[in-house]
């Protein structure tokens, strides 16, 4: 018998539940850390938070962007908005630039927006805006509310009574950042769909729910919060970041709390199985689990079977996997299977999956498998159409269209997009599938969405970000996803229009992968050069053709050639241009301090590598947001409170992270400086008692502009380039196997001792790559106080020196430094010129050879610049 929800709005549910004190929400923050918020306290606290929002100037009808990480805070603020007629706009918090860009894009689409978040998130937005000249940040800062403050006022706010047609909240998808669309969800939409889902799965108030999905996702906020809340049922939340760190906690808590309903997209099952070990489950009893909702991304039958096989040992029934179809535009649920049936796998001939084709069953090795997601929920009309909105017969591939009281009226402030999506009352989901005797099978996505680790990425967003590199021309790059048939997850491919020598493509490929990873947290699987990009007659990219060509092996030959070139690519281009000795390969630096060794162990475990150099960039190892969360969890165990996830983006090598951890308390240690050995010809006779001497040189505007262009191209700072050039010179002159150099950058009172290894077999282009890698061949030995070292005697041999590099002439008393350091190279970077000061201790060092050393440095700078100009004369693409 169908259950009716006799409410006019979601607020009616809150007021009803707020009258009793026996049920509530459990917030799980660890194995032994839980907190229960009763529904009564939820109501009262939300009312008091409403007062805080209203005192901040937020009124009925204003939009409030929720950038709130803590689940309890999120839910309280969400309900405070509904109580006051404020429109909540949940948006995922992210560490990369694309997530920050999305906030500003959404802000521009709203009428009178405010934002609520932590001080740290707001500062991150401000830094991003300042870097990208977004003047909008002034308005954002003026209209921000901080969760760091106590939001719960001593008195309640002024309530508002919504109508069924009022907007409850705006749901932005987890996908497109370049042009996000906000789905309008009214109280009527949501109450209708909540009722449909409750009846479609026969839920009661006796259920216990548990979810790790983010509350910014429709499955998290609607399916795993509003549904149990409407039932007045107990439900639990595990923070998504905690699930990423400890995926087995999901079922540890399901077992502990006798959970009956949970949910996860495809990614969650795969991720859980990667970390699950039978010994932790020896006492599990999962017979009470009734339903595990599986949706939000393509469903893998093989993975479902593997998951059920593993957990059936503990009483999990084969009928618990509940494959469903849903989307934000439907408020959430659109189609559910029949209860108490095992999920149904449909195997089809892959050549019968075009729009308008009748599908053909197949059992061949080349067939493709899909999962039947059941019948449309009661009250939802569903049909399959072609591009002209003509209804197609059973078992014919077409666009899935839906209609019903649960379906959105359109996109917020997007009239044109709304009209394009909803025609004659029918919403085109953009998804492809077919109906068979009333049951739905989803076969693909007309929207080209790429699913990776539970996140959605749009190809046009990836292309837009890639075009942020100067090397990539507009329209010369195409992104697409190819499906891993077993896991039904996507691998991201980039195709670049490229007609030049493949040797130069290797650098472009690595540069693209790193850039996309840093900007979007997305791991690109392959970057492939193509001579031609297929397009439709209207000029649109035919991404599916490139994906099919890849799967058919048409790019195997070029990928093999690139692999061979990468292995063999080395020369000695610049060694012929300097009259110095060649040098040995020594670019791999192992951890040699306690912190570095501990971090190295973590990185090897998380990234599954056998060895790691302290200057290898995490993103070059395939780092993405998922892996960095795991890494952060392990660092947090060793150094509590020292590092945030954002810090891993700022300090993406073991050396930089170790330095950051060591200096986070501001306690610089006293150390012994390590000198390097120089040839005897550099040292003066003992009778030479001259004072410190200085050589000066000004790099002209032309050279300076070329340096700045090169540094912009390689994403490094000018001082990093000048330092790297200096160390290469020292490496050529010094007798040591390693170069120890002292540096002073931001703070004239703080110096760093660096251990440098340079690969003597690198050609000019690869040395520029080395610079691009931002000192990843540099090992930080120690950070120390300059004042401390000046007050101590420094031990060095007769033919040993301690060099120093100063950025932007930061040090005010350089001659005093010559009591410790034997020669100092200082740079002063102006807009059009670079001034170089080279000071040395004439009491020890010979003037003629020091002058030759400085001249060789200037010559080496010019060699780098000239090679860069030669390399970039032609357009890369």
mmCIF file of C-alpha atoms in Angstrom, residues 178-541:
data_model
loop_
_atom_site.group_PDB
_atom_site.id
_atom_site.type_symbol
_atom_site.label_atom_id
_atom_site.label_comp_id
_atom_site.label_asym_id
_atom_site.label_seq_id
_atom_site.Cartn_x
_atom_site.Cartn_y
_atom_site.Cartn_z
ATOM 1 C CA UNK A 178 32.855 26.292 -17.080
ATOM 2 C CA UNK A 179 29.095 26.761 -17.426
ATOM 3 C CA UNK A 180 27.336 25.187 -14.433
ATOM 4 C CA UNK A 181 23.553 24.728 -14.535
ATOM 5 C CA UNK A 182 21.447 25.007 -11.408
ATOM 6 C CA UNK A 183 18.438 22.678 -11.254
ATOM 7 C CA UNK A 184 15.400 24.337 -9.667
ATOM 8 C CA UNK A 185 13.838 22.052 -7.037
ATOM 9 C CA UNK A 186 10.598 23.188 -5.396
ATOM 10 C CA UNK A 187 9.079 21.786 -2.219
ATOM 11 C CA UNK A 188 6.472 20.040 -4.382
ATOM 12 C CA UNK A 189 9.142 18.498 -6.646
ATOM 13 C CA UNK A 190 10.992 17.089 -3.675
ATOM 14 C CA UNK A 191 8.014 15.881 -1.640
ATOM 15 C CA UNK A 192 6.627 14.148 -4.736
ATOM 16 C CA UNK A 193 9.871 12.321 -5.435
ATOM 17 C CA UNK A 194 10.529 11.466 -1.788
ATOM 18 C CA UNK A 195 7.106 9.818 -1.669
ATOM 19 C CA UNK A 196 7.789 8.007 -4.962
ATOM 20 C CA UNK A 197 11.106 6.634 -3.703
ATOM 21 C CA UNK A 198 9.701 5.574 -0.336
ATOM 22 C CA UNK A 199 6.921 3.630 -2.072
ATOM 23 C CA UNK A 200 9.225 2.259 -4.757
ATOM 24 C CA UNK A 201 11.463 0.660 -2.146
ATOM 25 C CA UNK A 202 8.867 -0.036 0.561
ATOM 26 C CA UNK A 203 10.672 2.033 3.213
ATOM 27 C CA UNK A 204 9.341 2.495 6.751
ATOM 28 C CA UNK A 205 10.312 4.468 9.840
ATOM 29 C CA UNK A 206 12.002 1.299 11.122
ATOM 30 C CA UNK A 207 14.855 1.684 8.592
ATOM 31 C CA UNK A 208 18.351 2.745 9.561
ATOM 32 C CA UNK A 209 20.288 4.607 6.866
ATOM 33 C CA UNK A 210 24.017 5.211 6.496
ATOM 34 C CA UNK A 211 25.814 7.241 3.835
ATOM 35 C CA UNK A 212 29.310 8.462 2.996
ATOM 36 C CA UNK A 213 28.185 10.434 -0.059
ATOM 37 C CA UNK A 214 28.674 14.223 0.000
ATOM 38 C CA UNK A 215 25.680 16.325 0.953
ATOM 39 C CA UNK A 216 26.327 18.510 -2.092
ATOM 40 C CA UNK A 217 25.344 15.497 -4.236
ATOM 41 C CA UNK A 218 21.623 14.848 -4.821
ATOM 42 C CA UNK A 219 21.955 11.223 -3.643
ATOM 43 C CA UNK A 220 23.539 12.494 -0.422
ATOM 44 C CA UNK A 221 21.225 15.363 0.470
ATOM 45 C CA UNK A 222 17.946 13.967 -0.922
ATOM 46 C CA UNK A 223 18.301 10.184 -0.939
ATOM 47 C CA UNK A 224 20.246 9.794 2.285
ATOM 48 C CA UNK A 225 18.939 12.752 4.300
ATOM 49 C CA UNK A 226 15.569 14.100 3.160
ATOM 50 C CA UNK A 227 14.131 10.615 2.563
ATOM 51 C CA UNK A 228 14.962 9.205 6.034
ATOM 52 C CA UNK A 229 14.042 12.552 7.588
ATOM 53 C CA UNK A 230 10.585 12.376 5.959
ATOM 54 C CA UNK A 231 10.230 8.871 7.410
ATOM 55 C CA UNK A 232 11.379 10.075 10.843
ATOM 56 C CA UNK A 233 14.038 7.360 10.620
ATOM 57 C CA UNK A 234 17.539 7.291 12.118
ATOM 58 C CA UNK A 235 20.358 7.970 9.674
ATOM 59 C CA UNK A 236 24.130 8.229 9.892
ATOM 60 C CA UNK A 237 26.769 10.127 7.953
ATOM 61 C CA UNK A 238 30.428 9.321 7.409
ATOM 62 C CA UNK A 239 32.321 12.308 5.935
ATOM 63 C CA UNK A 240 33.343 11.595 2.353
ATOM 64 C CA UNK A 241 36.962 12.423 3.166
ATOM 65 C CA UNK A 242 36.887 9.886 6.009
ATOM 66 C CA UNK A 243 35.515 7.230 3.642
ATOM 67 C CA UNK A 244 38.373 7.989 1.249
ATOM 68 C CA UNK A 245 40.863 7.563 4.082
ATOM 69 C CA UNK A 246 39.158 4.523 5.640
ATOM 70 C CA UNK A 247 36.739 2.917 3.170
ATOM 71 C CA UNK A 248 36.221 -0.179 5.334
ATOM 72 C CA UNK A 249 34.635 2.033 8.021
ATOM 73 C CA UNK A 250 31.577 2.066 5.735
ATOM 74 C CA UNK A 251 30.709 -1.548 6.489
ATOM 75 C CA UNK A 252 32.196 -1.582 9.977
ATOM 76 C CA UNK A 253 29.508 0.944 10.905
ATOM 77 C CA UNK A 254 26.818 -0.781 8.827
ATOM 78 C CA UNK A 255 27.468 -3.885 10.881
ATOM 79 C CA UNK A 256 27.635 -1.986 14.179
ATOM 80 C CA UNK A 257 24.405 0.008 13.720
ATOM 81 C CA UNK A 258 22.405 -2.730 11.970
ATOM 82 C CA UNK A 259 21.918 -0.494 8.953
ATOM 83 C CA UNK A 260 19.194 -1.531 6.509
ATOM 84 C CA UNK A 261 19.740 0.981 3.683
ATOM 85 C CA UNK A 262 22.900 2.480 2.228
ATOM 86 C CA UNK A 263 24.043 3.705 -1.158
ATOM 87 C CA UNK A 264 27.084 4.171 -3.346
ATOM 88 C CA UNK A 265 27.987 4.837 -6.963
ATOM 89 C CA UNK A 266 30.112 2.320 -8.830
ATOM 90 C CA UNK A 267 33.318 3.878 -7.568
ATOM 91 C CA UNK A 268 32.504 3.117 -3.922
ATOM 92 C CA UNK A 269 32.275 -0.652 -4.399
ATOM 93 C CA UNK A 270 35.555 -0.750 -6.277
ATOM 94 C CA UNK A 271 37.300 1.447 -3.737
ATOM 95 C CA UNK A 272 35.987 -0.561 -0.795
ATOM 96 C CA UNK A 273 37.179 -3.851 -2.301
ATOM 97 C CA UNK A 274 40.655 -2.403 -2.883
ATOM 98 C CA UNK A 275 41.081 -1.871 0.878
ATOM 99 C CA UNK A 276 38.909 -4.616 2.352
ATOM 100 C CA UNK A 277 40.633 -7.455 4.239
ATOM 101 C CA UNK A 278 38.728 -10.533 5.463
ATOM 102 C CA UNK A 279 40.280 -10.381 8.943
ATOM 103 C CA UNK A 280 38.495 -7.129 9.794
ATOM 104 C CA UNK A 281 35.126 -8.668 8.879
ATOM 105 C CA UNK A 282 35.304 -11.914 10.845
ATOM 106 C CA UNK A 283 32.418 -10.936 13.169
ATOM 107 C CA UNK A 284 30.250 -9.114 10.642
ATOM 108 C CA UNK A 285 26.571 -9.973 10.245
ATOM 109 C CA UNK A 286 25.146 -8.163 7.204
ATOM 110 C CA UNK A 287 21.878 -10.076 6.984
ATOM 111 C CA UNK A 288 19.980 -6.972 8.161
ATOM 112 C CA UNK A 289 21.067 -4.934 5.085
ATOM 113 C CA UNK A 290 17.991 -4.689 2.875
ATOM 114 C CA UNK A 291 19.008 -2.327 0.064
ATOM 115 C CA UNK A 292 22.241 -0.889 -1.313
ATOM 116 C CA UNK A 293 21.289 1.764 -3.850
ATOM 117 C CA UNK A 294 23.632 1.758 -6.846
ATOM 118 C CA UNK A 295 23.418 4.750 -9.149
ATOM 119 C CA UNK A 296 24.942 8.158 -10.012
ATOM 120 C CA UNK A 297 27.273 6.659 -12.622
ATOM 121 C CA UNK A 298 27.264 3.647 -15.004
ATOM 122 C CA UNK A 299 26.752 0.376 -13.151
ATOM 123 C CA UNK A 300 29.238 -2.480 -13.624
ATOM 124 C CA UNK A 301 27.637 -5.935 -13.380
ATOM 125 C CA UNK A 302 31.051 -7.583 -12.925
ATOM 126 C CA UNK A 303 31.885 -5.312 -10.023
ATOM 127 C CA UNK A 304 28.468 -5.885 -8.423
ATOM 128 C CA UNK A 305 28.981 -9.631 -8.649
ATOM 129 C CA UNK A 306 32.457 -9.372 -7.157
ATOM 130 C CA UNK A 307 31.142 -7.212 -4.313
ATOM 131 C CA UNK A 308 28.274 -9.590 -3.545
ATOM 132 C CA UNK A 309 30.535 -12.648 -3.727
ATOM 133 C CA UNK A 310 32.914 -11.161 -1.182
ATOM 134 C CA UNK A 311 30.306 -9.921 1.284
ATOM 135 C CA UNK A 312 27.852 -12.795 0.953
ATOM 136 C CA UNK A 313 30.175 -14.615 3.389
ATOM 137 C CA UNK A 314 28.755 -12.330 6.067
ATOM 138 C CA UNK A 315 25.106 -12.757 5.225
ATOM 139 C CA UNK A 316 24.686 -10.052 2.571
ATOM 140 C CA UNK A 317 21.843 -11.175 0.319
ATOM 141 C CA UNK A 318 22.176 -11.169 -3.476
ATOM 142 C CA UNK A 319 19.005 -9.082 -3.711
ATOM 143 C CA UNK A 320 20.480 -6.158 -1.751
ATOM 144 C CA UNK A 321 22.156 -4.501 -4.756
ATOM 145 C CA UNK A 322 19.474 -2.104 -5.976
ATOM 146 C CA UNK A 323 20.465 -0.573 -9.345
ATOM 147 C CA UNK A 324 18.521 2.636 -9.943
ATOM 148 C CA UNK A 325 18.297 5.498 -12.403
ATOM 149 C CA UNK A 326 18.139 9.054 -11.171
ATOM 150 C CA UNK A 327 19.126 12.609 -11.927
ATOM 151 C CA UNK A 328 18.886 16.009 -10.283
ATOM 152 C CA UNK A 329 16.272 17.131 -12.812
ATOM 153 C CA UNK A 330 13.936 14.401 -11.483
ATOM 154 C CA UNK A 331 14.597 15.573 -7.900
ATOM 155 C CA UNK A 332 16.551 12.308 -7.678
ATOM 156 C CA UNK A 333 14.826 8.980 -8.430
ATOM 157 C CA UNK A 334 13.354 8.097 -11.832
ATOM 158 C CA UNK A 335 13.392 4.299 -12.125
ATOM 159 C CA UNK A 336 13.667 1.488 -9.535
ATOM 160 C CA UNK A 337 13.772 -2.289 -10.052
ATOM 161 C CA UNK A 338 11.382 -4.739 -8.402
ATOM 162 C CA UNK A 339 12.138 -5.483 -4.763
ATOM 163 C CA UNK A 340 13.683 -8.830 -3.765
ATOM 164 C CA UNK A 341 15.046 -9.617 -7.215
ATOM 165 C CA UNK A 342 18.685 -10.132 -8.157
ATOM 166 C CA UNK A 343 19.986 -7.455 -10.477
ATOM 167 C CA UNK A 344 19.573 -8.256 -14.169
ATOM 168 C CA UNK A 345 22.502 -8.106 -16.595
ATOM 169 C CA UNK A 346 21.765 -7.340 -20.256
ATOM 170 C CA UNK A 347 24.439 -8.337 -22.811
ATOM 171 C CA UNK A 348 24.270 -6.645 -26.191
ATOM 172 C CA UNK A 349 26.076 -6.535 -29.502
ATOM 173 C CA UNK A 350 28.140 -3.329 -29.301
ATOM 174 C CA UNK A 351 27.406 -2.538 -32.952
ATOM 175 C CA UNK A 352 23.685 -2.119 -32.210
ATOM 176 C CA UNK A 353 23.898 0.851 -29.862
ATOM 177 C CA UNK A 354 23.309 3.827 -32.140
ATOM 178 C CA UNK A 355 20.262 6.068 -31.764
ATOM 179 C CA UNK A 356 17.335 4.559 -33.660
ATOM 180 C CA UNK A 357 18.837 1.042 -33.785
ATOM 181 C CA UNK A 358 17.165 -2.050 -32.385
ATOM 182 C CA UNK A 359 19.442 -3.651 -29.807
ATOM 183 C CA UNK A 360 20.667 -7.211 -30.394
ATOM 184 C CA UNK A 361 21.427 -9.647 -27.601
ATOM 185 C CA UNK A 362 24.861 -11.233 -27.670
ATOM 186 C CA UNK A 363 26.960 -13.679 -25.685
ATOM 187 C CA UNK A 364 30.187 -13.130 -27.647
ATOM 188 C CA UNK A 365 33.427 -12.049 -26.019
ATOM 189 C CA UNK A 366 33.016 -8.678 -27.706
ATOM 190 C CA UNK A 367 29.566 -7.988 -26.251
ATOM 191 C CA UNK A 368 28.920 -5.105 -23.856
ATOM 192 C CA UNK A 369 27.063 -5.548 -20.551
ATOM 193 C CA UNK A 370 24.516 -3.235 -18.955
ATOM 194 C CA UNK A 371 22.294 -3.422 -15.882
ATOM 195 C CA UNK A 372 18.494 -3.244 -15.982
ATOM 196 C CA UNK A 373 17.348 -0.418 -13.649
ATOM 197 C CA UNK A 374 13.687 -1.401 -13.503
ATOM 198 C CA UNK A 375 10.438 0.503 -13.963
ATOM 199 C CA UNK A 376 9.657 4.239 -13.870
ATOM 200 C CA UNK A 377 8.537 5.266 -10.389
ATOM 201 C CA UNK A 378 4.810 5.751 -9.907
ATOM 202 C CA UNK A 379 3.733 9.132 -11.238
ATOM 203 C CA UNK A 380 6.662 9.423 -13.641
ATOM 204 C CA UNK A 381 6.062 9.093 -17.370
ATOM 205 C CA UNK A 382 9.040 7.887 -19.374
ATOM 206 C CA UNK A 383 9.663 7.466 -23.086
ATOM 207 C CA UNK A 384 12.535 6.852 -25.512
ATOM 208 C CA UNK A 385 12.874 9.330 -28.380
ATOM 209 C CA UNK A 386 15.089 10.173 -31.319
ATOM 210 C CA UNK A 387 16.641 13.608 -31.943
ATOM 211 C CA UNK A 388 13.267 14.874 -33.244
ATOM 212 C CA UNK A 389 11.428 13.888 -30.031
ATOM 213 C CA UNK A 390 9.653 11.068 -31.876
ATOM 214 C CA UNK A 391 8.825 8.119 -29.643
ATOM 215 C CA UNK A 392 10.687 4.918 -30.507
ATOM 216 C CA UNK A 393 9.620 1.298 -30.225
ATOM 217 C CA UNK A 394 10.642 -1.096 -27.478
ATOM 218 C CA UNK A 395 14.291 -2.242 -27.550
ATOM 219 C CA UNK A 396 15.338 0.775 -29.660
ATOM 220 C CA UNK A 397 18.156 3.060 -28.548
ATOM 221 C CA UNK A 398 17.192 6.692 -27.979
ATOM 222 C CA UNK A 399 17.146 9.592 -25.555
ATOM 223 C CA UNK A 400 15.438 9.011 -22.199
ATOM 224 C CA UNK A 401 12.722 11.608 -21.574
ATOM 225 C CA UNK A 402 10.653 12.022 -18.409
ATOM 226 C CA UNK A 403 7.596 13.934 -17.191
ATOM 227 C CA UNK A 404 5.987 14.292 -13.752
ATOM 228 C CA UNK A 405 5.353 16.507 -10.714
ATOM 229 C CA UNK A 406 8.785 15.582 -9.436
ATOM 230 C CA UNK A 407 10.519 16.937 -12.564
ATOM 231 C CA UNK A 408 12.149 20.374 -12.411
ATOM 232 C CA UNK A 409 10.651 23.338 -14.227
ATOM 233 C CA UNK A 410 14.105 24.204 -15.549
ATOM 234 C CA UNK A 411 17.472 25.714 -14.734
ATOM 235 C CA UNK A 412 17.854 28.743 -12.487
ATOM 236 C CA UNK A 413 18.041 31.959 -14.524
ATOM 237 C CA UNK A 414 18.717 29.902 -17.665
ATOM 238 C CA UNK A 415 15.611 30.357 -19.812
ATOM 239 C CA UNK A 416 17.206 29.250 -23.088
ATOM 240 C CA UNK A 417 18.758 26.095 -21.637
ATOM 241 C CA UNK A 418 15.505 25.276 -19.896
ATOM 242 C CA UNK A 419 13.560 25.560 -23.152
ATOM 243 C CA UNK A 420 16.112 23.428 -24.973
ATOM 244 C CA UNK A 421 15.880 20.693 -22.310
ATOM 245 C CA UNK A 422 12.126 20.700 -21.613
ATOM 246 C CA UNK A 423 9.808 20.637 -24.620
ATOM 247 C CA UNK A 424 6.038 20.091 -24.381
ATOM 248 C CA UNK A 425 6.441 19.100 -20.752
ATOM 249 C CA UNK A 426 9.006 16.372 -21.507
ATOM 250 C CA UNK A 427 12.515 16.705 -20.064
ATOM 251 C CA UNK A 428 15.278 15.263 -22.215
ATOM 252 C CA UNK A 429 17.719 13.723 -19.737
ATOM 253 C CA UNK A 430 20.501 13.551 -22.336
ATOM 254 C CA UNK A 431 21.028 9.908 -21.346
ATOM 255 C CA UNK A 432 20.675 7.072 -23.840
ATOM 256 C CA UNK A 433 18.858 3.789 -23.303
ATOM 257 C CA UNK A 434 15.918 1.625 -24.283
ATOM 258 C CA UNK A 435 12.730 0.233 -22.776
ATOM 259 C CA UNK A 436 11.875 -3.456 -22.787
ATOM 260 C CA UNK A 437 8.412 -4.415 -21.514
ATOM 261 C CA UNK A 438 8.297 -1.321 -19.338
ATOM 262 C CA UNK A 439 11.794 -1.739 -17.900
ATOM 263 C CA UNK A 440 14.651 0.670 -18.551
ATOM 264 C CA UNK A 441 18.228 -0.105 -19.568
ATOM 265 C CA UNK A 442 20.712 2.794 -19.749
ATOM 266 C CA UNK A 443 23.358 2.346 -22.441
ATOM 267 C CA UNK A 444 25.250 5.608 -22.581
ATOM 268 C CA UNK A 445 25.377 9.332 -22.217
ATOM 269 C CA UNK A 446 24.514 11.785 -24.911
ATOM 270 C CA UNK A 447 26.217 14.429 -22.742
ATOM 271 C CA UNK A 448 29.760 13.007 -23.012
ATOM 272 C CA UNK A 449 30.242 13.080 -19.229
ATOM 273 C CA UNK A 450 33.414 11.359 -18.037
ATOM 274 C CA UNK A 451 33.052 9.453 -14.746
ATOM 275 C CA UNK A 452 36.246 9.163 -12.679
ATOM 276 C CA UNK A 453 36.332 8.092 -9.022
ATOM 277 C CA UNK A 454 32.732 9.074 -8.424
ATOM 278 C CA UNK A 455 33.156 12.525 -9.954
ATOM 279 C CA UNK A 456 31.755 13.887 -13.207
ATOM 280 C CA UNK A 457 33.940 15.752 -15.695
ATOM 281 C CA UNK A 458 32.736 17.373 -18.895
ATOM 282 C CA UNK A 459 35.074 17.130 -21.912
ATOM 283 C CA UNK A 460 34.552 20.768 -22.841
ATOM 284 C CA UNK A 461 35.715 21.780 -19.342
ATOM 285 C CA UNK A 462 38.888 19.711 -19.685
ATOM 286 C CA UNK A 463 39.516 21.231 -23.125
ATOM 287 C CA UNK A 464 38.951 24.739 -21.786
ATOM 288 C CA UNK A 465 41.438 24.199 -18.963
ATOM 289 C CA UNK A 466 44.000 22.648 -21.342
ATOM 290 C CA UNK A 467 43.754 25.694 -23.577
ATOM 291 C CA UNK A 468 45.074 27.691 -20.623
ATOM 292 C CA UNK A 469 48.526 26.436 -21.638
ATOM 293 C CA UNK A 470 50.180 28.668 -24.214
ATOM 294 C CA UNK A 471 51.176 25.575 -26.197
ATOM 295 C CA UNK A 472 47.552 24.620 -26.853
ATOM 296 C CA UNK A 473 45.582 26.500 -29.478
ATOM 297 C CA UNK A 474 41.826 26.883 -29.316
ATOM 298 C CA UNK A 475 40.173 23.953 -31.063
ATOM 299 C CA UNK A 476 43.351 21.881 -31.233
ATOM 300 C CA UNK A 477 42.546 19.566 -28.321
ATOM 301 C CA UNK A 478 39.743 17.064 -27.685
ATOM 302 C CA UNK A 479 38.967 15.190 -24.465
ATOM 303 C CA UNK A 480 36.947 12.023 -24.191
ATOM 304 C CA UNK A 481 36.484 9.068 -21.877
ATOM 305 C CA UNK A 482 36.795 5.401 -22.740
ATOM 306 C CA UNK A 483 35.096 2.858 -20.536
ATOM 307 C CA UNK A 484 36.883 0.159 -18.601
ATOM 308 C CA UNK A 485 34.441 -2.674 -19.425
ATOM 309 C CA UNK A 486 34.913 -4.499 -16.138
ATOM 310 C CA UNK A 487 34.568 -1.557 -13.756
ATOM 311 C CA UNK A 488 32.424 0.713 -15.968
ATOM 312 C CA UNK A 489 34.745 3.562 -15.030
ATOM 313 C CA UNK A 490 36.340 5.941 -17.506
ATOM 314 C CA UNK A 491 39.903 6.560 -18.595
ATOM 315 C CA UNK A 492 40.488 10.135 -19.723
ATOM 316 C CA UNK A 493 42.126 10.623 -23.111
ATOM 317 C CA UNK A 494 43.385 13.866 -24.647
ATOM 318 C CA UNK A 495 43.832 14.118 -28.419
ATOM 319 C CA UNK A 496 46.049 16.949 -29.671
ATOM 320 C CA UNK A 497 46.214 18.147 -33.274
ATOM 321 C CA UNK A 498 49.948 17.843 -33.903
ATOM 322 C CA UNK A 499 51.879 17.574 -37.160
ATOM 323 C CA UNK A 500 55.495 18.101 -36.083
ATOM 324 C CA UNK A 501 58.337 15.915 -34.820
ATOM 325 C CA UNK A 502 57.139 13.493 -32.130
ATOM 326 C CA UNK A 503 60.283 14.128 -30.076
ATOM 327 C CA UNK A 504 58.890 17.482 -28.985
ATOM 328 C CA UNK A 505 55.454 16.014 -28.266
ATOM 329 C CA UNK A 506 56.729 14.112 -25.229
ATOM 330 C CA UNK A 507 57.345 17.332 -23.343
ATOM 331 C CA UNK A 508 53.933 18.698 -24.325
ATOM 332 C CA UNK A 509 52.251 15.478 -23.168
ATOM 333 C CA UNK A 510 53.844 15.599 -19.724
ATOM 334 C CA UNK A 511 53.109 19.277 -19.405
ATOM 335 C CA UNK A 512 49.430 18.724 -20.224
ATOM 336 C CA UNK A 513 49.047 15.841 -17.783
ATOM 337 C CA UNK A 514 50.592 17.800 -14.950
ATOM 338 C CA UNK A 515 48.612 20.959 -15.723
ATOM 339 C CA UNK A 516 45.252 19.166 -15.852
ATOM 340 C CA UNK A 517 46.052 17.303 -12.642
ATOM 341 C CA UNK A 518 46.962 20.502 -10.805
ATOM 342 C CA UNK A 519 44.004 22.483 -12.111
ATOM 343 C CA UNK A 520 41.252 19.847 -11.939
ATOM 344 C CA UNK A 521 42.553 16.966 -9.822
ATOM 345 C CA UNK A 522 42.021 14.710 -12.847
ATOM 346 C CA UNK A 523 44.496 12.030 -13.896
ATOM 347 C CA UNK A 524 44.820 11.980 -17.697
ATOM 348 C CA UNK A 525 45.477 8.432 -18.911
ATOM 349 C CA UNK A 526 46.911 9.141 -22.386
ATOM 350 C CA UNK A 527 47.773 12.192 -24.490
ATOM 351 C CA UNK A 528 47.665 11.224 -28.163
ATOM 352 C CA UNK A 529 48.850 13.225 -31.192
ATOM 353 C CA UNK A 530 46.489 13.171 -34.172
ATOM 354 C CA UNK A 531 46.807 14.578 -37.703
ATOM 355 C CA UNK A 532 43.111 15.392 -37.915
ATOM 356 C CA UNK A 533 40.230 15.911 -35.488
ATOM 357 C CA UNK A 534 36.897 14.493 -36.732
ATOM 358 C CA UNK A 535 34.031 17.006 -36.686
ATOM 359 C CA UNK A 536 30.396 17.123 -37.654
ATOM 360 C CA UNK A 537 29.230 19.264 -40.570
ATOM 361 C CA UNK A 538 28.353 21.952 -38.021
ATOM 362 C CA UNK A 539 31.908 21.915 -36.655
ATOM 363 C CA UNK A 540 31.319 19.977 -33.408
ATOM 364 C CA UNK A 541 33.942 17.506 -32.202
#
